[in-house]
Short mmCIF file of C-alpha atoms and ligand atoms in Angstrom, two decimals:
data_model
loop_
_atom_site.label_atom_id
_atom_site.label_comp_id
_atom_site.label_asym_id
_atom_site.label_seq_id
_atom_site.Cartn_x
_atom_site.Cartn_y
_atom_site.Cartn_z
CA UNK A 180 0.00 0.00 0.00
CA UNK A 181 1.27 3.46 -0.81
CA UNK A 182 1.68 5.17 2.51
CA UNK A 183 0.63 8.51 1.11
CA UNK A 184 -2.08 7.30 -1.25
CA UNK A 185 -5.10 9.55 -1.46
CA UNK A 186 -7.68 6.76 -1.61
CA UNK A 187 -9.95 6.47 1.40
CA UNK A 188 -8.35 4.14 3.91
CA UNK A 189 -10.08 2.04 6.50
CA UNK A 190 -8.64 1.26 9.91
CA UNK A 191 -8.05 -2.29 8.69
CA UNK A 192 -5.68 -0.88 6.03
CA UNK A 193 -3.39 0.60 8.62
CA UNK A 194 -3.75 -1.76 11.60
CA UNK A 195 -0.75 -3.74 10.56
CA UNK A 196 1.95 -4.54 13.11
CA UNK A 197 4.06 -6.09 10.34
CA UNK A 198 4.01 -2.91 8.27
CA UNK A 199 4.74 -0.76 11.34
CA UNK A 200 7.61 -3.04 12.37
CA UNK A 201 9.02 -2.95 8.85
CA UNK A 202 8.90 0.85 8.82
CA UNK A 203 10.64 1.08 12.19
CA UNK A 204 13.24 -1.59 11.40
CA UNK A 205 14.19 -0.06 8.06
CA UNK A 206 14.50 3.46 9.47
CA UNK A 207 17.90 4.95 10.26
CA UNK A 208 16.42 7.68 12.46
CA UNK A 209 13.34 7.15 14.59
CA UNK A 210 11.85 9.89 16.76
CA UNK A 211 9.36 8.78 19.41
CA UNK A 212 6.74 10.98 21.08
CA UNK A 213 5.50 9.41 24.31
CA UNK A 214 2.53 10.24 26.49
CA UNK A 215 0.97 9.11 29.73
CA UNK A 216 -0.19 5.82 28.14
CA UNK A 217 3.33 4.38 28.08
CA UNK A 218 3.45 4.60 31.88
CA UNK A 219 0.02 3.16 32.76
CA UNK A 220 1.52 -0.35 32.75
CA UNK A 221 3.93 0.94 35.42
CA UNK A 222 0.98 1.90 37.61
CA UNK A 223 0.79 5.63 36.81
CA UNK A 224 -2.71 6.58 35.61
CA UNK A 225 -3.10 8.69 32.47
CA UNK A 226 -5.46 11.67 32.20
CA UNK A 227 -7.84 10.91 29.33
CA UNK A 228 -7.87 7.11 29.01
CA UNK A 229 -10.87 5.08 30.31
CA UNK A 230 -9.27 4.91 33.80
CA UNK A 231 -7.72 8.39 33.48
CA UNK A 232 -7.63 10.88 36.36
CA UNK A 233 -9.52 13.49 34.34
CA UNK A 234 -11.99 10.96 32.95
CA UNK A 235 -12.91 10.09 36.55
CA UNK A 236 -12.74 13.65 37.91
CA UNK A 237 -13.59 16.28 35.28
CA UNK A 238 -12.93 19.06 37.85
CA UNK A 239 -9.28 18.02 38.22
CA UNK A 240 -7.86 20.03 35.28
CA UNK A 241 -8.58 23.27 37.17
CA UNK A 242 -5.72 22.39 39.50
CA UNK A 243 -3.35 22.32 36.57
CA UNK A 244 -3.83 25.93 35.46
CA UNK A 245 -1.07 28.23 36.59
CA UNK A 246 -3.50 31.07 37.41
CA UNK A 247 -5.48 28.92 39.85
CA UNK A 248 -2.28 27.59 41.38
CA UNK A 249 -0.95 31.11 42.01
CA UNK A 250 -4.25 32.56 43.21
CA UNK A 251 -5.54 29.82 45.50
CA UNK A 252 -3.62 28.42 48.47
CA UNK A 253 -6.10 25.53 48.75
CA UNK A 254 -5.21 24.45 45.21
CA UNK A 255 -1.52 24.49 46.15
CA UNK A 256 -2.10 22.51 49.35
CA UNK A 257 -4.01 19.88 47.38
CA UNK A 258 -1.31 19.84 44.70
CA UNK A 259 1.47 19.25 47.26
CA UNK A 260 -0.51 16.38 48.81
CA UNK A 261 -0.94 14.87 45.33
CA UNK A 262 2.79 15.22 44.66
CA UNK A 263 3.63 13.58 47.99
CA UNK A 264 1.40 10.61 47.08
CA UNK A 265 2.39 10.44 43.38
CA UNK A 266 2.92 6.90 42.05
CA UNK A 267 6.07 8.03 40.18
CA UNK A 268 8.16 7.72 43.36
CA UNK A 269 7.84 3.93 43.38
CA UNK A 270 7.01 3.15 39.73
CA UNK A 271 9.38 0.98 37.70
CA UNK A 272 9.87 1.18 33.91
CA UNK A 273 7.96 -1.38 31.86
CA UNK A 274 8.50 -3.26 28.59
CA UNK A 275 7.48 -0.19 26.56
CA UNK A 276 10.18 2.00 28.13
CA UNK A 277 12.74 -0.81 27.75
CA UNK A 278 11.90 -1.25 24.05
CA UNK A 279 12.99 2.33 23.45
CA UNK A 280 16.30 1.60 25.20
CA UNK A 281 16.73 -1.30 22.74
CA UNK A 282 16.04 1.05 19.82
CA UNK A 283 18.74 3.39 21.13
CA UNK A 284 21.22 0.49 21.45
CA UNK A 285 20.51 -0.37 17.80
CA UNK A 286 21.73 3.16 16.99
CA UNK A 287 18.47 4.22 15.39
CA UNK A 288 16.84 6.37 18.05
CA UNK A 289 16.98 10.04 17.11
CA UNK A 290 15.19 11.26 20.24
CA UNK A 291 12.37 10.63 22.67
CA UNK A 292 10.10 13.62 23.08
CA UNK A 293 8.10 12.83 26.18
CA UNK A 294 5.07 14.58 27.59
CA UNK A 295 5.58 12.52 30.74
CA UNK A 296 6.98 14.01 33.88
CA UNK A 297 7.74 10.72 35.63
CA UNK A 298 11.39 10.15 34.64
CA UNK A 299 10.74 6.52 33.65
CA UNK A 300 12.59 6.73 30.30
CA UNK A 301 15.78 7.72 32.11
CA UNK A 302 15.11 5.09 34.81
CA UNK A 303 14.85 2.46 32.06
CA UNK A 304 18.28 3.46 30.78
CA UNK A 305 17.54 5.90 27.96
CA UNK A 306 20.36 8.42 27.49
CA UNK A 307 19.13 11.58 29.26
CA UNK A 308 20.41 13.80 26.43
CA UNK A 309 18.10 11.99 24.00
CA UNK A 310 15.04 12.51 26.22
CA UNK A 311 13.34 15.86 25.74
CA UNK A 312 10.89 16.41 28.60
CA UNK A 313 8.59 18.83 26.85
CA UNK A 314 6.28 19.15 29.88
CA UNK A 315 9.06 19.17 32.47
CA UNK A 316 9.73 16.84 35.39
CA UNK A 317 8.16 16.04 38.73
CA UNK A 318 11.58 15.19 40.17
CA UNK A 319 12.39 18.86 40.78
CA UNK A 320 10.56 21.79 42.34
CA UNK A 321 10.94 25.32 41.00
CA UNK A 322 10.31 28.70 42.59
CA UNK A 323 7.92 30.69 40.43
CA UNK A 324 9.56 33.96 41.57
CA UNK A 325 13.34 33.41 41.50
CA UNK A 326 13.39 30.17 39.41
CA UNK A 327 15.56 28.38 41.98
CA UNK A 328 15.38 24.63 41.45
CA UNK A 329 15.37 22.15 44.33
CA UNK A 330 15.21 18.35 44.32
CA UNK A 331 11.57 17.38 44.82
CA UNK A 332 12.52 14.98 47.62
CA UNK A 333 13.78 17.91 49.72
CA UNK A 334 10.54 19.86 49.34
CA UNK A 335 8.36 16.80 49.94
CA UNK A 336 10.29 16.18 53.18
CA UNK A 337 9.05 19.61 54.30
CA UNK A 338 5.48 18.67 53.30
CA UNK A 339 5.82 15.47 55.35
CA UNK A 340 7.06 17.58 58.27
CA UNK A 341 3.87 19.65 58.17
CA UNK A 342 4.46 22.56 55.74
CA UNK A 343 1.33 22.48 53.60
CA UNK A 344 2.61 24.92 50.93
CA UNK A 345 6.39 25.15 51.41
CA UNK A 346 7.78 28.48 50.18
CA UNK A 347 11.13 28.99 48.42
CA UNK A 348 14.06 28.98 50.88
CA UNK A 349 15.77 31.81 48.95
CA UNK A 350 13.00 34.33 48.29
CA UNK A 351 9.86 33.00 50.02
CA UNK A 352 8.16 32.67 46.61
CA UNK A 353 5.55 30.09 45.64
CA UNK A 354 7.02 26.76 44.54
CA UNK A 355 5.59 24.05 42.31
CA UNK A 356 6.85 20.97 40.54
CA UNK A 357 9.05 21.76 37.51
CA UNK A 358 6.23 20.66 35.21
CA UNK A 359 4.30 22.71 32.67
CA UNK A 360 0.81 23.65 33.87
CA UNK A 361 -1.88 24.95 31.53
CA UNK A 362 -1.09 28.63 30.93
CA UNK A 363 2.68 28.20 31.33
CA UNK A 364 5.11 28.51 28.43
CA UNK A 365 7.22 25.54 27.40
CA UNK A 366 10.99 25.77 27.74
CA UNK A 367 11.98 27.22 24.33
CA UNK A 368 15.22 25.18 24.14
CA UNK A 369 13.38 21.89 24.82
CA UNK A 370 10.69 22.80 22.29
CA UNK A 371 13.30 23.67 19.66
CA UNK A 372 15.14 20.36 20.20
CA UNK A 373 11.80 18.51 19.95
CA UNK A 374 10.84 20.23 16.69
CA UNK A 375 14.30 19.53 15.27
CA UNK A 376 14.09 15.83 16.19
CA UNK A 377 10.62 15.64 14.62
CA UNK A 378 11.77 17.20 11.34
CA UNK A 379 14.90 15.11 11.21
CA UNK A 380 13.65 11.51 11.22
CA UNK A 381 12.48 8.79 8.82
CA UNK A 382 9.79 7.43 11.11
CA UNK A 383 7.91 9.23 13.89
CA UNK A 384 6.19 6.99 16.45
CA UNK A 385 3.53 8.49 18.73
CA UNK A 386 3.00 6.19 21.74
CA UNK A 387 0.41 6.33 24.49
CA UNK A 388 -0.82 9.82 23.84
CA UNK A 389 -4.30 11.08 23.03
CA UNK A 390 -2.59 13.80 20.91
CA UNK A 391 -4.89 16.45 22.32
CA UNK A 392 -2.29 18.65 24.00
CA UNK A 393 -0.57 21.25 21.83
CA UNK A 394 2.10 21.96 20.74
CA UNK A 395 3.26 18.40 21.55
CA UNK A 396 0.63 16.76 19.33
CA UNK A 397 1.51 18.98 16.37
CA UNK A 398 4.96 17.36 16.24
CA UNK A 399 3.22 14.49 14.39
CA UNK A 400 2.34 16.98 11.65
CA UNK A 401 5.84 18.50 11.70
CA UNK A 402 7.36 15.05 11.12
CA UNK A 403 4.81 14.08 8.46
CA UNK A 404 5.25 17.35 6.55
CA UNK A 405 9.02 16.79 6.57
CA UNK A 406 8.51 13.39 4.91
CA UNK A 407 8.53 10.97 7.84
CA UNK A 408 6.12 8.04 8.11
CA UNK A 409 3.88 8.30 11.16
CA UNK A 410 3.12 5.28 13.36
CA UNK A 411 0.53 5.68 16.15
CA UNK A 412 0.46 3.19 19.03
CA UNK A 413 -2.51 4.07 21.24
CA UNK A 414 -5.53 2.20 22.60
CA UNK A 415 -7.95 4.90 21.49
CA UNK A 416 -8.35 6.96 18.30
CA UNK A 417 -6.28 10.13 17.95
CA UNK A 418 -6.71 13.18 15.68
CA UNK A 419 -3.59 12.15 13.72
CA UNK A 420 -4.66 8.59 12.82
CA UNK A 421 -5.79 9.79 9.39
CA UNK A 422 -2.25 10.64 8.25
CA UNK A 423 -0.58 7.65 9.92
CA UNK A 424 0.99 4.86 7.90
CA UNK A 425 0.10 2.47 10.71
CA UNK A 426 -2.26 2.74 13.70
CA UNK A 427 -1.90 0.08 16.40
CA UNK A 428 -4.60 0.09 19.08
CA UNK A 429 -2.88 -2.55 21.18
CA UNK A 430 -1.33 -2.52 24.68
CA UNK A 431 1.96 -0.65 24.46
CA UNK A 432 4.01 -3.07 26.58
CA UNK A 433 3.25 -5.82 24.11
CA UNK A 434 3.37 -3.80 20.89
CA UNK A 435 6.43 -1.59 21.24
CA UNK A 436 8.87 -4.49 21.77
CA UNK A 437 7.53 -6.07 18.57
CA UNK A 438 8.22 -2.87 16.63
CA UNK A 439 11.85 -2.59 17.66
CA UNK A 440 12.87 -6.25 17.61
CA UNK A 441 15.52 -6.64 14.94
CA UNK A 442 14.77 -9.20 12.21
CA UNK A 443 16.02 -12.54 13.45
CA UNK A 444 15.56 -11.58 17.11
CA UNK A 445 11.87 -12.42 17.14
P1 NAD B 277 -3.68 11.27 27.84
O1 NAD B 277 -4.09 10.86 29.21
O2 NAD B 277 -4.39 12.40 27.21
O3 NAD B 277 -3.81 10.02 26.84
C1 NAD B 277 -3.23 8.77 27.11
C2 NAD B 277 -3.63 7.81 26.00
O4 NAD B 277 -2.92 6.59 26.20
C3 NAD B 277 -5.13 7.49 25.99
O5 NAD B 277 -5.64 7.70 24.70
C4 NAD B 277 -5.17 6.00 26.40
O6 NAD B 277 -6.21 5.29 25.74
C5 NAD B 277 -3.82 5.50 25.95
N1 NAD B 277 -3.31 4.37 26.76
C6 NAD B 277 -3.22 4.29 28.12
N2 NAD B 277 -2.62 3.15 28.48
C7 NAD B 277 -2.34 2.47 27.34
C8 NAD B 277 -1.73 1.21 27.06
N3 NAD B 277 -1.24 0.44 28.04
N4 NAD B 277 -1.63 0.82 25.76
C9 NAD B 277 -2.11 1.60 24.76
N5 NAD B 277 -2.67 2.81 24.95
C10 NAD B 277 -2.79 3.24 26.24
O7 NAD B 277 -2.10 11.52 27.90
P2 NAD B 277 -1.17 12.53 27.06
O8 NAD B 277 -1.58 12.56 25.65
O9 NAD B 277 0.23 12.20 27.44
O10 NAD B 277 -1.50 13.98 27.60
C11 NAD B 277 -1.72 14.22 28.97
C12 NAD B 277 -0.74 15.08 29.72
O11 NAD B 277 -0.71 14.43 30.96
C13 NAD B 277 0.66 15.14 29.27
O12 NAD B 277 0.98 16.47 29.18
C14 NAD B 277 1.48 14.53 30.41
O13 NAD B 277 2.44 15.47 30.86
C15 NAD B 277 0.55 14.40 31.55
N6 NAD B 277 0.60 13.14 32.31
C16 NAD B 277 1.78 12.50 32.51
C17 NAD B 277 1.82 11.33 33.23
C18 NAD B 277 3.16 10.66 33.43
O14 NAD B 277 4.19 11.33 33.48
N7 NAD B 277 3.20 9.33 33.53
C19 NAD B 277 0.65 10.77 33.74
C20 NAD B 277 -0.57 11.45 33.53
C21 NAD B 277 -0.56 12.65 32.80
#
């Protein structure tokens, strides 16, 4: 099948693990965009999947806007409690994360652009320089006034000791996790590296993301417009399925290893 044919395609045309694996295996440079779905098998819930935090609690997104966080101490107190209890502190990487380490060892991984804040790609063994955390990390806290960064463990120790909304030790400013909330700008250097990696690949694989958050989702279009083949691995439909060469609605921990296994390894 021509990957860019204009005839109307059905899902059956593109639900082809063999085709997707062939695309990935024959590519010299693969860029991977990951989302919360790659970490659900490690016990970290996503936002918009059937068991997602926002699917279950539609009021939750309000906590993730920077204006509400700055204006409302109660929102911050709740956010610090959530951070203290976050499953990322004990989660272990799964087969999906490890498959991307294998791809890197094969010398074909251009970059991982991750929307995740959990650090599981690095924990699995991915080279930190190849992991662009486009929405930041939960492993650090940042002061919203002086930008001082502090290991999250140090701030959570203060929460455990009874400080409900621990201020910055340098300037007394409001602190939050070093993640991007709605209304906050992305780090321009991380965004630039992510766009570059998306333009500069043969195959772009979007994994475990509903592709509803911009500008991260638009990287699929950046890669496609630059000539890359798009592969989507996600349990539910995404807005970019229509331009994908392959769409695999299978569990990630089972599917991703099949895509990166070298011929003869299977
Ligand atoms: P999302 O919640 O919008 O979508 C996740 C998608 O993954 C859903 O479509 C779901 O059906 C699919 N999915 C879940 N588990 C799967 C599995 N095992 N196999 C196949 N598909 C699976 O997530 P998003 O697109 O990344 O956007 C949400 C935002 O939430 C991101 O900005 C991210 O920073 C943040 N987030 C991160 C984490 C994390 O770091 N682990 C967790 C929750 C949310």
